[in-house]
mmCIF file of C-alpha atoms in Angstrom:
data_model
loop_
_atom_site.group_PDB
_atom_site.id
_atom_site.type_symbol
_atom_site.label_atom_id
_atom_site.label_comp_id
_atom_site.label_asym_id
_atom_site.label_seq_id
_atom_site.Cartn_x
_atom_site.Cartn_y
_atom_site.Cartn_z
ATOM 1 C CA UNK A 12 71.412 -36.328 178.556
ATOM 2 C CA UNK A 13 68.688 -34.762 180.538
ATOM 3 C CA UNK A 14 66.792 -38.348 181.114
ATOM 4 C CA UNK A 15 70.626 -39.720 182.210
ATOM 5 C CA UNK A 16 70.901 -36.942 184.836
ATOM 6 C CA UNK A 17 67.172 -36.743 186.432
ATOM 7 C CA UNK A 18 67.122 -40.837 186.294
ATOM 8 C CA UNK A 19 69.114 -40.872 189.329
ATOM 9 C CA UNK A 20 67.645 -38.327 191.029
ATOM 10 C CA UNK A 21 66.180 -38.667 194.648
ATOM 11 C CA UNK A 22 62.607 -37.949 195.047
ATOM 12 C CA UNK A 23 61.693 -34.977 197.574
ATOM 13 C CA UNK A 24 58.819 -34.349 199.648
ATOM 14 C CA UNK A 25 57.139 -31.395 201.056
ATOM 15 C CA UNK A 26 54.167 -30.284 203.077
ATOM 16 C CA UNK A 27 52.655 -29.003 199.200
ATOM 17 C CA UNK A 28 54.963 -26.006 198.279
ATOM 18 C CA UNK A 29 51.935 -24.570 196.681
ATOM 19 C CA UNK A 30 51.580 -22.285 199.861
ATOM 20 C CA UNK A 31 48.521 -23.963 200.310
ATOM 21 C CA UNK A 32 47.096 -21.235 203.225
ATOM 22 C CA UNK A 33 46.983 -25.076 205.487
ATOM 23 C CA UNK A 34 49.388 -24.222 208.588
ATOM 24 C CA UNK A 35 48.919 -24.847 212.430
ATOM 25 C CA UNK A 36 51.540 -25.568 214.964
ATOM 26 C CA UNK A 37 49.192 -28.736 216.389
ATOM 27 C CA UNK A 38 50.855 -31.216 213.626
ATOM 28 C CA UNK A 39 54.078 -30.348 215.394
ATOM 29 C CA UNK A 40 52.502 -30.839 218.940
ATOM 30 C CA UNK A 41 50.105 -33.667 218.519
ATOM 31 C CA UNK A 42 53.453 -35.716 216.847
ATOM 32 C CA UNK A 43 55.198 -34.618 220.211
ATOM 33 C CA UNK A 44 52.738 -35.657 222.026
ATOM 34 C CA UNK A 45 52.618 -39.072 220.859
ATOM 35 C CA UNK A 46 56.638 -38.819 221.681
ATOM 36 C CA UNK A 47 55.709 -38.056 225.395
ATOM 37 C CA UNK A 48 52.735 -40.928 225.153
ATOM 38 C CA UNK A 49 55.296 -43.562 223.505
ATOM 39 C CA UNK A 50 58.031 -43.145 225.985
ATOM 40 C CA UNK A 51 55.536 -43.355 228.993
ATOM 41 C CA UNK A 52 54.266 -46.681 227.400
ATOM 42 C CA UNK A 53 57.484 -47.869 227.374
ATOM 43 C CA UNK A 54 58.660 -47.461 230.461
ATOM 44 C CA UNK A 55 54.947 -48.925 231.906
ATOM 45 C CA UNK A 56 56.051 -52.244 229.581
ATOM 46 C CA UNK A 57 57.882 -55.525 230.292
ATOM 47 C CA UNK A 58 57.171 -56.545 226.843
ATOM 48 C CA UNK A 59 60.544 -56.106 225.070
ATOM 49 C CA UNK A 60 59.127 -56.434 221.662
ATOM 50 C CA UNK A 61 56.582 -53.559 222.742
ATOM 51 C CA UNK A 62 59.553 -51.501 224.063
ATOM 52 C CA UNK A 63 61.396 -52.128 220.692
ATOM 53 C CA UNK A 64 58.365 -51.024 218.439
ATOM 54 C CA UNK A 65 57.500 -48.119 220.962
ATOM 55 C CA UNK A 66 61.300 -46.919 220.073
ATOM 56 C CA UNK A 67 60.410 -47.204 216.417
ATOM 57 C CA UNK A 68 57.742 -45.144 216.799
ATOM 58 C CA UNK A 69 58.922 -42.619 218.719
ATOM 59 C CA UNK A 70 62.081 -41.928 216.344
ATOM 60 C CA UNK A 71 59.343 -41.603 213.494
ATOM 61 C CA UNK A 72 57.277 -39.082 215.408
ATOM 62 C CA UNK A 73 59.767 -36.762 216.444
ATOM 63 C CA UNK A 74 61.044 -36.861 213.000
ATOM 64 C CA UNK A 75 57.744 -35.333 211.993
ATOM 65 C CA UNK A 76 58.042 -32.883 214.482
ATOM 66 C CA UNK A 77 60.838 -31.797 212.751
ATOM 67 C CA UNK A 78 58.949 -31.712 209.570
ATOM 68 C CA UNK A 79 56.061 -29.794 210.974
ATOM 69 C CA UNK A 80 58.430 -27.257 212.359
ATOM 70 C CA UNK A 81 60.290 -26.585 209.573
ATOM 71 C CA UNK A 82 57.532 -25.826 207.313
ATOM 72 C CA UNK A 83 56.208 -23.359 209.271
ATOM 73 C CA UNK A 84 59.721 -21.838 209.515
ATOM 74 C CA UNK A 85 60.269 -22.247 206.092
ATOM 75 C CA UNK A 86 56.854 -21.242 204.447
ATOM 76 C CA UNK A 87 55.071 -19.768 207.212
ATOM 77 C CA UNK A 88 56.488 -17.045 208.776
ATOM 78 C CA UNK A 89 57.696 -14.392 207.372
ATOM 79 C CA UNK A 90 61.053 -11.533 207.629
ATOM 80 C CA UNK A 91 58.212 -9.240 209.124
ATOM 81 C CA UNK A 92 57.267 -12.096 211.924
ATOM 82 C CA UNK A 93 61.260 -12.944 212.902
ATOM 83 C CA UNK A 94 61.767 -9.036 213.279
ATOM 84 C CA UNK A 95 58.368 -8.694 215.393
ATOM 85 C CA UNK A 96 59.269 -11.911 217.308
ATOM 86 C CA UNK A 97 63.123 -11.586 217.751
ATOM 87 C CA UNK A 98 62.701 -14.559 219.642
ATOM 88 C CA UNK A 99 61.341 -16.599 217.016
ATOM 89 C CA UNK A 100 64.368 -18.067 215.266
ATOM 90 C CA UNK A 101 65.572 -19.525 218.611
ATOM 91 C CA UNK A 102 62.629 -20.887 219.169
ATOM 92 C CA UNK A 103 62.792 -23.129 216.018
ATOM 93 C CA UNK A 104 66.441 -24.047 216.729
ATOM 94 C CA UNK A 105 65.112 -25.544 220.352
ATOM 95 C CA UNK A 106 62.150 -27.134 218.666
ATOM 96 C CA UNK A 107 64.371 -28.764 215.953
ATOM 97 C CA UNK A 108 66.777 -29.605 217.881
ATOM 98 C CA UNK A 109 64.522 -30.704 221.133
ATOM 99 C CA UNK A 110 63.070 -33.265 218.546
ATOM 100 C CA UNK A 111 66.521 -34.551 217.634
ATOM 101 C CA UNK A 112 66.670 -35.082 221.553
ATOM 102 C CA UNK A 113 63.487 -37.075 221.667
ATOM 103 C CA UNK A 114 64.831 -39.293 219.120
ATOM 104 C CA UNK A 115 67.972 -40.092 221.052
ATOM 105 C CA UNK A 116 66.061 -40.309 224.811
ATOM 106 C CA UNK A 117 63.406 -42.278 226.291
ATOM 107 C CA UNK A 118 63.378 -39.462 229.053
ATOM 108 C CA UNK A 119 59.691 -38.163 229.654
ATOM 109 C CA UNK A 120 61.314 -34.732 230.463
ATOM 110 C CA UNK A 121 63.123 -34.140 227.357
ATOM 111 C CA UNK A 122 59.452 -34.635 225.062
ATOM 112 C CA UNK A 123 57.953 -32.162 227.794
ATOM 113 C CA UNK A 124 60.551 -29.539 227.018
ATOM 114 C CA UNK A 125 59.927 -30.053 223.502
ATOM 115 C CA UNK A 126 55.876 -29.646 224.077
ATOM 116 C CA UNK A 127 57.004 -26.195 225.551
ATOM 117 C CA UNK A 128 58.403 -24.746 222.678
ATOM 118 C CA UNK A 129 56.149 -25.843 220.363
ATOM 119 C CA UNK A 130 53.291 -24.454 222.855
ATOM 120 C CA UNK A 131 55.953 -21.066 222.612
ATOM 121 C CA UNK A 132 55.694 -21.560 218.907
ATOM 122 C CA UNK A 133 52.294 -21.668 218.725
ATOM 123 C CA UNK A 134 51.620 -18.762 221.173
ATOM 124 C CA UNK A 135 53.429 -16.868 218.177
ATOM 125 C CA UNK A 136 51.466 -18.183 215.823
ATOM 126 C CA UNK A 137 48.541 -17.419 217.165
ATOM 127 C CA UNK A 138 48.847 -13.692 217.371
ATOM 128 C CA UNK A 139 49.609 -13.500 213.920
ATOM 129 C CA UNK A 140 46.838 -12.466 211.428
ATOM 130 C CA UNK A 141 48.348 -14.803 208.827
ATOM 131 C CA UNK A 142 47.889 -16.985 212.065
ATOM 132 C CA UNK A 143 44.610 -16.258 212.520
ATOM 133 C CA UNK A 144 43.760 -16.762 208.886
ATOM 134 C CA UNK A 145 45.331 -20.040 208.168
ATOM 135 C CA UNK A 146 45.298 -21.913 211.389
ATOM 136 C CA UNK A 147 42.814 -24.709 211.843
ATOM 137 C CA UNK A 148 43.178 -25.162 215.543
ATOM 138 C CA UNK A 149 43.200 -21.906 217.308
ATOM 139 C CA UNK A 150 43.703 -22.635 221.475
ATOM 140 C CA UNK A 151 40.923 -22.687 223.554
#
């Protein structure tokens, strides 16, 4: 009975949902990033082929973004960071949602606006001790 029911199942995937102490808001911006990068490339392009792949690309990126933001939602911050940063939650709902924008625009401003909330994101972040602790990429 048991082998009927998980024999259909759908695998899932997760950044490790060990906790692993691994966080940093730059996976989230260097995948926007390559959003912003892509959709300059295509507009510089005559190659439609290139424009179609660039497109691709882009969708697959900003997906990630997604990703990347969620699990620091999700598993990073905590009740104590959303009531010290009221902020916070809004944040992630323009970052989410800024990335479901990317994937539906080849508009160079709509990937910048995204940048800026994960850069808002990551400001937050950054002040954190858990921050400071698990981060790999503090800003310069």
């Amino acid at each position: 009975m048991l082998h009927r029911l998980m024999n259909n199942a759908t695998p899932a995937h997760a950044h490790c949902d060990l906790y692993c102490g691994v966080y940093d808001p730059a996976q989230a911006k260097i995948e926007a990033l390559s959003c912003l990068k892509t959709i300059q490339k295509y507009h510089d392009s005559d190659d439609d082929h290139f424009k179609a792949r660039a497109i691709i690309i882009k969708e697959r990126q900003a997906e990630e973004v997604k990703h990347h933001l969620m699990v620091l939602w999700a598993d990073f911050f905590t009740k104590d960071h959303f009531e010290q940063f009221p902020n916070l939650h809004q944040l992630f709902w323009d970052g989410v949602h800024g990335a479901g924008d990317v994937k539906k625009s080849l508009d160079a401003a709509v990937a910048e606006k995204l940048l800026k909330t994960i850069d808002e994101i990551s400001d937050i972040f950054w002040q954190t001790d858990k921050g400071k602790q698990m981060g790999v990429y503090p800003p310069a």
